Amino acid sequence: GARYKVDREKLRKKVEEFLTGRGLDDVEVSIAIVGGRKMRQLNRTYRKIDAATDVLSFPLEEPRDKEGVLRLGDIVICYSKAREEAAEEEKFVDDKVSDLIEHGLRHLLGEHHD
């Protein structure tokens, strides 16, 4: 929700640039920023991991809808983790969240890191 201070406009631009850079338009992706408790719950439910991670991505099964919009899926960012990692990496929280969004997008596009 709005209680996590992130520059939404900046993050939206980041997503747009990332996708257009890969020749993708008419793409929809949902980004949620949640707290540690919620993130832990999602990890428990979907990955059987009892911990909060910094980012999770959920690809959609039906990628294109009738209008031809490519719905990539959902990216969930844990704000407290992002803040922790930003401090460790001496980054602004927005920049860390931005990195995590890119990580999530790569996953949704099937670009897995090794």
Coordinates of N, CA and C in Angstrom, one line a residue:
G1 N 0.8 -1.2 0.0 CA 0.0 0.0 0.0 C 0.9 1.3 0.0
A2 N 0.2 2.4 0.2 CA 0.8 3.7 0.1 C 1.7 3.9 1.4
R3 N 1.8 3.0 2.3 CA 2.6 3.3 3.5 C 4.0 3.0 3.3
Y4 N 4.4 2.4 2.2 CA 5.8 2.2 1.8 C 6.2 3.4 0.9
K5 N 7.2 4.1 1.3 CA 7.6 5.3 0.5 C 8.5 4.9 -0.6
V6 N 7.9 4.8 -1.8 CA 8.7 4.6 -3.0 C 8.2 5.5 -4.1
D7 N 9.1 5.8 -5.0 CA 8.7 6.8 -6.1 C 8.1 5.9 -7.2
R8 N 6.7 5.9 -7.1 CA 6.0 5.0 -8.0 C 6.2 5.4 -9.5
E9 N 6.3 6.7 -9.8 CA 6.4 7.1 -11.1 C 7.8 6.6 -11.7
K10 N 8.8 6.8 -10.9 CA 10.2 6.3 -11.3 C 10.2 4.8 -11.5
L11 N 9.5 4.1 -10.7 CA 9.4 2.6 -10.9 C 8.7 2.2 -12.1
R12 N 7.6 3.0 -12.4 CA 6.8 2.7 -13.6 C 7.6 2.9 -14.8
K13 N 8.4 4.0 -14.8 CA 9.3 4.3 -15.9 C 10.3 3.2 -16.1
K14 N 10.8 2.7 -15.0 CA 11.8 1.6 -15.0 C 11.3 0.4 -15.7
V15 N 10.1 0.0 -15.4 CA 9.4 -1.1 -16.0 C 9.2 -0.9 -17.5
E16 N 8.7 0.3 -17.8 CA 8.5 0.6 -19.2 C 9.8 0.5 -20.0
E17 N 10.9 1.2 -19.5 CA 12.1 1.1 -20.2 C 12.7 -0.3 -20.4
F18 N 12.5 -1.1 -19.3 CA 13.0 -2.4 -19.4 C 12.3 -3.2 -20.5
L19 N 11.0 -3.1 -20.5 CA 10.2 -3.8 -21.5 C 10.3 -3.3 -22.9
T20 N 10.3 -2.0 -23.1 CA 10.5 -1.5 -24.5 C 11.9 -1.8 -25.0
G21 N 12.9 -1.9 -24.1 CA 14.2 -2.3 -24.4 C 14.3 -3.7 -25.0
R22 N 13.3 -4.5 -24.7 CA 13.2 -5.9 -25.2 C 12.2 -6.0 -26.3
G23 N 11.7 -4.8 -26.8 CA 10.8 -4.8 -27.9 C 9.4 -5.2 -27.5
L24 N 9.1 -5.1 -26.2 CA 7.7 -5.5 -25.7 C 6.9 -4.2 -25.4
D25 N 5.7 -4.2 -26.1 CA 4.8 -3.1 -25.6 C 3.5 -3.8 -25.4
D26 N 2.5 -3.1 -25.0 CA 1.2 -3.7 -24.7 C 1.4 -4.8 -23.6
V27 N 2.2 -4.5 -22.7 CA 2.5 -5.5 -21.6 C 2.0 -5.0 -20.3
E28 N 1.5 -5.9 -19.5 CA 1.0 -5.5 -18.2 C 1.7 -6.3 -17.1
V29 N 2.1 -5.7 -16.1 CA 2.7 -6.4 -15.0 C 2.3 -5.7 -13.7
S30 N 2.0 -6.5 -12.7 CA 1.6 -5.9 -11.5 C 2.7 -5.9 -10.5
I31 N 2.9 -4.8 -9.7 CA 3.9 -4.8 -8.7 C 3.3 -4.5 -7.4
A32 N 3.6 -5.3 -6.4 CA 3.1 -5.0 -5.1 C 4.3 -4.9 -4.1
I33 N 4.2 -3.9 -3.2 CA 5.2 -3.8 -2.2 C 4.6 -4.1 -0.9
V34 N 5.1 -5.1 -0.2 CA 4.5 -5.6 1.0 C 5.5 -5.6 2.2
G35 N 5.0 -5.9 3.3 CA 5.9 -6.0 4.5 C 6.4 -7.4 4.7
G36 N 7.3 -7.5 5.6 CA 8.0 -8.8 5.9 C 7.0 -9.9 6.2
R37 N 6.0 -9.6 7.0 CA 5.1 -10.7 7.4 C 4.3 -11.2 6.2
K38 N 3.9 -10.3 5.3 CA 3.1 -10.8 4.1 C 4.1 -11.6 3.2
M39 N 5.3 -11.1 3.1 CA 6.2 -11.8 2.2 C 6.5 -13.2 2.7
R40 N 6.7 -13.3 4.0 CA 6.9 -14.6 4.6 C 5.8 -15.6 4.3
Q41 N 4.6 -15.0 4.5 CA 3.3 -15.8 4.2 C 3.3 -16.3 2.8
L42 N 3.6 -15.4 1.8 CA 3.7 -15.8 0.4 C 4.7 -16.8 0.1
N43 N 5.9 -16.7 0.7 CA 6.9 -17.7 0.5 C 6.5 -19.1 1.1
R44 N 5.8 -19.0 2.3 CA 5.4 -20.2 2.9 C 4.3 -20.9 2.0
T45 N 3.4 -20.1 1.5 CA 2.3 -20.7 0.7 C 2.8 -21.2 -0.6
Y46 N 3.6 -20.4 -1.3 CA 3.9 -20.8 -2.7 C 5.3 -21.5 -2.9
R47 N 6.2 -21.3 -1.9 CA 7.5 -21.9 -2.1 C 7.9 -22.8 -0.9
K48 N 7.0 -23.0 0.0 CA 7.3 -23.8 1.2 C 8.6 -23.4 1.9
I49 N 8.8 -22.1 1.9 CA 10.0 -21.5 2.5 C 9.5 -20.6 3.6
D50 N 9.9 -20.8 4.9 CA 9.4 -20.0 6.0 C 10.3 -18.8 6.2
A51 N 10.3 -17.9 5.3 CA 11.2 -16.8 5.4 C 10.7 -15.7 4.5
A52 N 11.1 -14.4 4.8 CA 10.7 -13.3 3.9 C 11.9 -13.2 2.9
T53 N 11.6 -13.1 1.6 CA 12.7 -12.9 0.6 C 12.5 -11.5 0.1
D54 N 13.5 -11.0 -0.6 CA 13.4 -9.6 -1.1 C 12.4 -9.5 -2.3
V55 N 12.3 -10.5 -3.1 CA 11.4 -10.4 -4.3 C 10.9 -11.7 -4.7
L56 N 9.6 -11.7 -5.1 CA 9.0 -13.0 -5.6 C 8.3 -12.6 -6.9
S57 N 8.3 -13.5 -7.9 CA 7.5 -13.2 -9.1 C 6.6 -14.4 -9.4
F58 N 5.4 -14.0 -9.9 CA 4.4 -15.0 -10.2 C 4.0 -14.9 -11.6
P59 N 4.5 -15.7 -12.5 CA 4.1 -15.6 -13.9 C 2.6 -16.0 -14.1
L60 N 2.0 -15.4 -15.0 CA 0.6 -15.7 -15.3 C 0.5 -16.9 -16.3
E61 N -0.4 -17.7 -16.1 CA -0.5 -18.9 -17.0 C -1.0 -18.5 -18.4
E62 N -1.9 -17.6 -18.5 CA -2.5 -17.2 -19.8 C -1.9 -15.9 -20.2
P63 N -0.8 -15.9 -20.9 CA -0.1 -14.6 -21.1 C -0.9 -13.6 -21.9
R64 N -1.5 -13.9 -23.0 CA -2.2 -12.8 -23.8 C -3.7 -12.9 -23.7
D65 N -4.3 -11.7 -23.4 CA -5.7 -11.7 -23.3 C -6.3 -11.4 -24.7
K66 N -7.6 -11.3 -24.8 CA -8.3 -11.1 -26.1 C -7.8 -9.8 -26.8
E67 N -7.5 -8.8 -26.0 CA -7.0 -7.5 -26.7 C -5.6 -7.6 -27.1
G68 N -4.9 -8.8 -26.9 CA -3.5 -8.9 -27.3 C -2.6 -8.3 -26.3
V69 N -3.1 -8.0 -25.1 CA -2.2 -7.5 -24.0 C -1.5 -8.7 -23.4
L70 N -0.1 -8.5 -23.3 CA 0.7 -9.6 -22.7 C 0.7 -9.3 -21.2
R71 N 0.0 -10.2 -20.4 CA 0.0 -10.0 -19.0 C 1.1 -10.9 -18.4
L72 N 2.2 -10.3 -18.0 CA 3.3 -11.0 -17.5 C 3.1 -11.7 -16.2
G73 N 2.4 -11.0 -15.3 CA 2.2 -11.6 -14.0 C 2.5 -10.6 -12.9
D74 N 2.8 -11.1 -11.7 CA 3.0 -10.2 -10.6 C 4.4 -10.3 -10.0
I75 N 4.8 -9.1 -9.6 CA 6.1 -9.0 -8.9 C 5.8 -8.5 -7.5
V76 N 6.3 -9.2 -6.5 CA 6.1 -8.7 -5.1 C 7.4 -8.4 -4.5
I77 N 7.5 -7.2 -3.9 CA 8.8 -6.7 -3.3 C 8.5 -6.6 -1.8
C78 N 9.5 -7.1 -1.0 CA 9.4 -6.9 0.4 C 10.1 -5.6 0.8
Y79 N 9.4 -4.6 1.3 CA 9.9 -3.3 1.6 C 11.0 -3.4 2.6
S80 N 10.8 -4.1 3.7 CA 11.8 -4.1 4.8 C 13.1 -4.7 4.3
K81 N 13.0 -5.8 3.5 CA 14.2 -6.4 2.9 C 14.9 -5.5 2.0
A82 N 14.1 -4.8 1.2 CA 14.7 -3.9 0.2 C 15.5 -2.8 0.9
R83 N 14.9 -2.3 2.0 CA 15.5 -1.2 2.8 C 16.8 -1.7 3.5
E84 N 16.8 -2.9 4.0 CA 17.9 -3.6 4.6 C 19.1 -3.7 3.6
E85 N 18.7 -4.2 2.4 CA 19.7 -4.4 1.4 C 20.3 -3.1 0.8
A86 N 19.4 -2.1 0.7 CA 19.8 -0.8 0.2 C 20.9 -0.2 1.2
A87 N 20.6 -0.4 2.5 CA 21.6 0.1 3.5 C 22.9 -0.6 3.3
E88 N 22.9 -1.9 3.2 CA 24.1 -2.7 3.1 C 24.9 -2.3 1.8
E89 N 24.1 -2.1 0.7 CA 24.7 -1.8 -0.6 C 25.0 -0.3 -0.8
E90 N 24.6 0.5 0.3 CA 24.8 2.0 0.2 C 24.0 2.5 -1.0
K91 N 22.8 2.1 -1.1 CA 21.9 2.6 -2.2 C 20.7 3.3 -1.7
F92 N 20.0 4.0 -2.5 CA 18.7 4.5 -2.1 C 17.7 3.4 -2.2
V93 N 16.7 3.4 -1.3 CA 15.7 2.4 -1.3 C 15.1 2.2 -2.7
D94 N 14.7 3.4 -3.3 CA 14.1 3.4 -4.6 C 15.0 2.6 -5.7
D95 N 16.3 2.8 -5.6 CA 17.2 2.2 -6.5 C 17.2 0.7 -6.3
K96 N 17.2 0.3 -5.0 CA 17.2 -1.1 -4.7 C 15.9 -1.8 -5.2
V97 N 14.8 -1.1 -4.9 CA 13.4 -1.6 -5.3 C 13.4 -1.8 -6.8
S98 N 14.0 -0.8 -7.5 CA 14.2 -0.8 -9.0 C 14.9 -2.0 -9.4
D99 N 16.1 -2.3 -8.8 CA 16.9 -3.5 -9.1 C 16.0 -4.8 -8.9
L100 N 15.3 -4.8 -7.8 CA 14.5 -6.0 -7.5 C 13.3 -6.2 -8.6
I101 N 12.8 -5.1 -9.0 CA 11.7 -5.1 -10.0 C 12.3 -5.7 -11.3
E102 N 13.5 -5.2 -11.7 CA 14.2 -5.7 -12.9 C 14.4 -7.2 -12.7
H103 N 14.9 -7.7 -11.6 CA 15.1 -9.1 -11.3 C 13.8 -9.9 -11.5
G104 N 12.7 -9.3 -11.0 CA 11.4 -10.0 -11.1 C 11.0 -10.0 -12.6
L105 N 11.2 -8.9 -13.3 CA 10.8 -8.9 -14.7 C 11.6 -10.0 -15.5
R106 N 12.9 -10.1 -15.2 CA 13.7 -11.1 -15.9 C 13.1 -12.5 -15.7
H107 N 12.7 -12.7 -14.4 CA 12.1 -14.0 -14.1 C 10.8 -14.2 -14.9
L108 N 10.0 -13.2 -15.0 CA 8.7 -13.3 -15.7 C 8.9 -13.5 -17.2
L109 N 10.0 -13.0 -17.7 CA 10.3 -13.2 -19.1 C 11.1 -14.5 -19.3
G110 N 11.3 -15.2 -18.3 CA 12.0 -16.5 -18.4 C 13.5 -16.3 -18.6
E111 N 14.1 -15.2 -18.2 CA 15.5 -15.0 -18.2 C 16.0 -15.4 -16.8
H112 N 16.4 -16.6 -16.6 CA 16.8 -17.0 -15.2 C 18.3 -16.8 -15.1
H113 N 18.7 -16.3 -14.0 CA 20.1 -16.1 -13.7 C 20.7 -17.4 -13.3
D114 N 22.0 -17.5 -13.4 CA 22.6 -18.8 -13.0 C 23.2 -18.7 -11.6

